[in-house]
Short mmCIF file of C-alpha atoms in Angstrom, two decimals:
data_model
loop_
_atom_site.label_atom_id
_atom_site.label_comp_id
_atom_site.label_asym_id
_atom_site.label_seq_id
_atom_site.Cartn_x
_atom_site.Cartn_y
_atom_site.Cartn_z
CA MET A 19 106.22 69.74 99.27
CA GLY A 20 107.32 72.41 101.86
CA GLN A 21 107.21 76.32 100.62
CA ARG A 22 110.59 76.47 100.34
CA GLU A 23 111.05 73.84 97.75
CA ARG A 24 107.50 74.58 96.13
CA GLU A 25 109.53 77.86 95.20
CA THR A 26 112.75 76.10 94.24
CA ALA A 27 111.01 74.21 91.99
CA ARG A 28 109.08 76.77 90.67
CA ARG A 29 112.11 78.72 90.00
CA MET A 30 114.04 76.02 88.32
CA LEU A 31 110.90 75.07 85.90
CA GLY A 32 110.91 78.79 84.53
CA GLY A 33 108.30 79.84 86.99
CA CYS A 34 105.77 77.05 86.69
CA PRO A 35 103.01 77.79 89.21
CA ASP A 36 101.20 74.64 89.40
CA ILE A 37 102.94 71.77 91.67
CA GLY A 38 100.35 69.80 94.00
CA SER A 39 100.97 66.93 96.14
CA PHE A 40 99.34 63.63 96.55
CA ARG A 41 99.42 60.71 98.53
CA PHE A 42 97.80 57.12 97.23
CA TRP A 43 97.06 53.99 99.44
CA PHE A 44 97.60 50.66 97.56
CA ALA A 45 95.21 48.35 99.80
CA ASP A 46 92.02 50.24 99.11
CA GLN A 47 93.53 52.69 96.09
CA ARG A 48 92.33 55.63 98.22
CA TRP A 49 93.87 59.01 96.79
CA GLU A 50 94.37 62.22 98.69
CA TRP A 51 95.65 65.30 96.93
CA SER A 52 96.37 68.88 97.70
CA GLU A 53 94.56 71.88 96.28
CA GLU A 54 97.01 73.13 93.86
CA ALA A 55 96.78 69.12 92.63
CA ALA A 56 93.13 69.43 92.22
CA GLY A 57 93.73 72.70 90.24
CA ILE A 58 96.46 71.37 87.69
CA PHE A 59 92.88 69.13 86.55
CA GLY A 60 90.46 71.90 86.42
CA TYR A 61 88.77 71.46 89.87
CA ALA A 62 87.96 73.31 92.60
CA PRO A 63 89.21 72.66 96.17
CA GLY A 64 87.03 70.50 97.63
CA GLU A 65 85.22 69.74 94.35
CA VAL A 66 85.72 66.04 93.66
CA GLU A 67 87.28 63.00 95.96
CA PRO A 68 90.28 61.71 94.00
CA SER A 69 90.17 58.39 92.44
CA THR A 70 92.05 55.98 90.48
CA GLU A 71 89.05 56.07 88.03
CA LEU A 72 88.67 60.20 87.99
CA LEU A 73 92.96 60.40 87.13
CA GLN A 74 92.16 58.08 84.35
CA SER A 75 89.72 59.46 82.66
CA HIS A 76 92.04 62.84 82.31
CA GLN A 77 94.54 60.85 80.99
CA HIS A 78 95.46 61.72 77.06
CA PRO A 79 94.30 58.40 75.25
CA ASP A 80 97.53 57.71 73.98
CA ASP A 81 99.39 58.05 77.26
CA ARG A 82 96.67 56.36 79.02
CA GLN A 83 97.91 52.88 78.64
CA ARG A 84 101.65 53.74 79.85
CA VAL A 85 100.19 55.55 82.96
CA ALA A 86 97.95 52.88 84.00
CA GLU A 87 101.03 50.02 83.61
CA ALA A 88 103.53 52.25 85.99
CA LEU A 89 100.85 52.33 88.29
CA ALA A 90 100.13 48.91 88.46
CA ASP A 91 103.72 48.45 88.79
CA ALA A 92 104.45 50.70 91.52
CA ILE A 93 101.80 48.72 93.44
CA GLU A 94 103.06 45.57 92.70
CA THR A 95 106.18 46.30 93.26
CA ALA A 96 105.99 49.02 96.28
CA THR A 97 108.97 51.03 94.50
CA PRO A 98 109.52 54.68 93.46
CA PHE A 99 108.40 55.44 90.26
CA CYS A 100 108.31 58.84 87.62
CA THR A 101 106.28 59.12 84.72
CA ARG A 102 105.79 61.89 82.41
CA HIS A 103 102.31 62.30 80.09
CA ARG A 104 99.80 64.51 79.33
CA ILE A 105 96.23 65.36 80.85
CA ILE A 106 92.69 66.96 79.81
CA ASP A 107 91.51 69.36 82.18
CA THR A 108 87.84 70.28 82.71
CA GLU A 109 87.98 72.74 80.14
CA GLY A 110 89.19 70.54 77.56
CA GLU A 111 92.82 71.91 77.97
CA THR A 112 95.92 69.42 77.40
CA HIS A 113 98.90 69.65 79.70
CA ASP A 114 102.09 67.87 80.41
CA VAL A 115 102.88 66.40 83.31
CA ILE A 116 105.36 64.49 85.40
CA VAL A 117 104.10 62.54 88.25
CA ILE A 118 106.77 61.88 91.08
CA GLY A 119 106.28 59.05 93.17
CA ASP A 120 108.23 58.00 96.16
CA GLN A 121 107.11 55.43 99.05
CA LEU A 122 105.22 55.81 101.94
CA PHE A 123 105.14 53.84 104.72
CA ASP A 124 103.33 53.40 107.80
CA GLU A 125 104.58 53.18 111.49
CA GLN A 126 105.82 50.03 111.39
CA GLY A 127 108.14 51.12 108.41
CA THR A 128 105.48 48.76 105.69
CA VAL A 129 105.02 50.51 102.28
CA VAL A 130 101.54 51.00 102.25
CA GLY A 131 101.76 53.57 99.33
CA SER A 132 103.11 56.23 97.11
CA ALA A 133 103.39 59.87 98.40
CA GLY A 134 104.64 62.77 95.89
CA TYR A 135 104.32 65.74 93.46
CA PHE A 136 102.23 66.37 90.08
CA ILE A 137 104.46 68.96 88.02
CA ASP A 138 102.62 71.04 85.51
CA VAL A 139 105.33 71.64 82.98
CA THR A 140 102.92 72.61 80.03
CA GLU A 141 104.74 75.93 79.91
CA THR A 142 108.28 74.66 80.78
CA LEU A 143 110.88 75.32 78.35
CA GLU A 144 113.20 72.07 77.81
CA GLY A 145 116.36 73.04 79.17
CA ASN A 146 114.85 74.48 82.57
CA LEU A 147 112.79 71.26 82.69
CA GLN A 148 115.96 69.02 82.51
CA GLU A 149 117.93 71.06 84.92
CA ALA A 150 114.65 70.43 87.40
CA LEU A 151 114.33 66.96 86.83
CA ASP A 152 118.31 66.86 87.68
CA ASP A 153 117.56 68.43 90.83
CA LEU A 154 113.83 67.38 91.61
CA LEU A 155 114.42 63.45 91.19
CA PRO A 156 117.92 62.08 92.16
CA ASP A 157 116.78 60.18 95.17
CA VAL A 158 113.71 58.93 93.63
CA ILE A 159 115.68 57.67 90.74
CA ASP A 160 118.66 56.48 92.93
CA ALA A 161 116.12 54.79 94.85
CA ARG A 162 114.90 52.73 91.97
CA ALA A 163 118.30 52.08 91.00
CA VAL A 164 119.65 50.60 94.04
CA ILE A 165 116.58 48.37 94.81
CA GLU A 166 116.98 46.77 91.01
CA GLN A 167 120.60 46.06 91.77
CA ALA A 168 120.07 44.51 94.99
CA LYS A 169 117.06 42.66 93.01
CA GLY A 170 119.26 41.29 90.56
CA ILE A 171 121.82 40.21 92.96
CA LEU A 172 119.01 38.24 95.02
CA MET A 173 117.85 36.46 91.54
CA PHE A 174 121.80 35.60 90.49
CA VAL A 175 122.32 33.88 94.25
CA TYR A 176 119.13 32.27 94.72
CA GLY A 177 117.68 31.64 91.09
CA VAL A 178 114.81 33.38 91.31
CA ASN A 179 112.53 35.92 89.22
CA ALA A 180 112.17 39.91 89.72
CA ASP A 181 109.15 39.53 91.96
CA GLN A 182 110.20 36.77 94.38
CA ALA A 183 113.46 39.01 94.62
CA PHE A 184 111.71 41.99 95.59
CA ARG A 185 109.68 40.00 98.29
CA VAL A 186 112.90 39.03 100.01
CA LEU A 187 113.60 42.53 100.21
CA ARG A 188 110.31 43.03 101.49
CA TRP A 189 110.28 40.67 104.09
CA ARG A 190 113.66 41.49 105.29
CA SER A 191 112.67 44.97 105.51
CA GLN A 192 109.24 44.09 107.85
CA GLU A 193 111.69 41.98 109.75
CA THR A 194 114.19 44.63 110.34
CA ASN A 195 112.10 47.57 110.92
CA VAL A 196 114.75 49.38 107.94
CA LYS A 197 113.43 50.62 104.77
CA ILE A 198 113.89 48.80 101.23
CA ARG A 199 116.17 51.23 99.91
CA THR A 200 118.56 51.56 103.01
CA LEU A 201 118.91 47.60 102.98
CA ALA A 202 119.49 47.61 99.33
CA GLU A 203 121.99 49.77 99.64
CA GLN A 204 124.04 47.82 102.16
CA LEU A 205 123.67 44.67 100.19
CA VAL A 206 124.90 46.65 96.96
CA ALA A 207 127.91 47.68 99.27
CA ASP A 208 128.37 44.12 100.81
CA VAL A 209 128.43 42.33 97.20
CA VAL A 210 131.36 44.71 96.27
CA THR A 211 133.67 43.85 98.96
CA MET A 212 132.94 40.25 98.54
CA GLY A 213 135.44 40.09 95.43
CA GLY A 214 132.99 38.68 93.21
CA ALA A 215 131.86 35.11 93.28
CA LEU A 216 133.78 31.72 93.60
CA VAL A 217 135.83 30.37 90.49
CA GLN A 218 133.40 28.04 89.41
CA GLN A 219 130.67 30.60 89.18
CA ARG A 220 132.54 32.70 87.33
CA THR A 221 133.42 30.39 84.68
CA ARG A 222 129.75 29.26 84.47
CA PHE A 223 129.01 32.79 83.82
CA ASP A 224 131.99 33.45 81.53
CA HIS A 225 130.48 30.64 79.15
CA LEU A 226 127.03 32.65 79.93
CA LEU A 227 128.24 35.93 78.76
CA LEU A 228 130.19 34.94 75.97
CA THR A 229 127.49 33.05 74.00
CA ILE A 230 124.69 34.97 75.45
CA HIS A 231 123.69 35.92 71.29
CA GLN A 232 123.18 32.14 70.56
CA ARG A 233 120.22 32.45 73.13
CA VAL A 234 118.57 35.67 71.44
CA ALA A 235 115.76 34.71 69.38
CA PRO A 236 115.99 35.79 65.89
CA PRO A 237 113.44 39.16 65.25
CA GLU A 238 110.09 38.29 63.51
CA PRO A 239 110.52 38.84 59.51
CA VAL A 240 108.81 41.92 58.54
CA ALA A 241 105.54 41.29 56.72
CA ASP A 242 105.26 42.94 53.12
#
């Protein structure tokens, strides 16, 4: 994060001083973090090498599984992610942090990891936090949303699952050397201009929509 962006974030977060950057490579699970990021966890610059295991050891026990699942999903789908959870630093103090991860590309335009920021919001008022999130996160959120929309289109047209749909997008990204988000935005825009599906497809979809409640599994009875 550049100095100006860092100061803007601190101002919006009520003067929060702790914003650190990181990079994470999927293939070898390698992490890099800034001195500020190390400080959030209580480490001096260069004191330790960051790793998935080290970061997990600092997660609050009640949040550890959720954070691990978010990281695993980011690796599997190569999409941006954002989590808010608690960490415990080297002094035993609990911090509320936001982790924002965007896609990290190599020279060929292939997603090879995640790059983003740790933001310590422990002392932040909720109102200031929401204002900051509205300013800091739209690119990450928008990227994720449009990719999910494009995946949904591919799932409907080709009858594939979410993982297979994302592999199609990733293949086209690698073949064309165009970012996945850019391709997803164009696909969504193109589909809108098509004016909808053919009448036969629409009729079948209408039936699915109007009878969807009949295929929902009944909830499990609550034991006394």
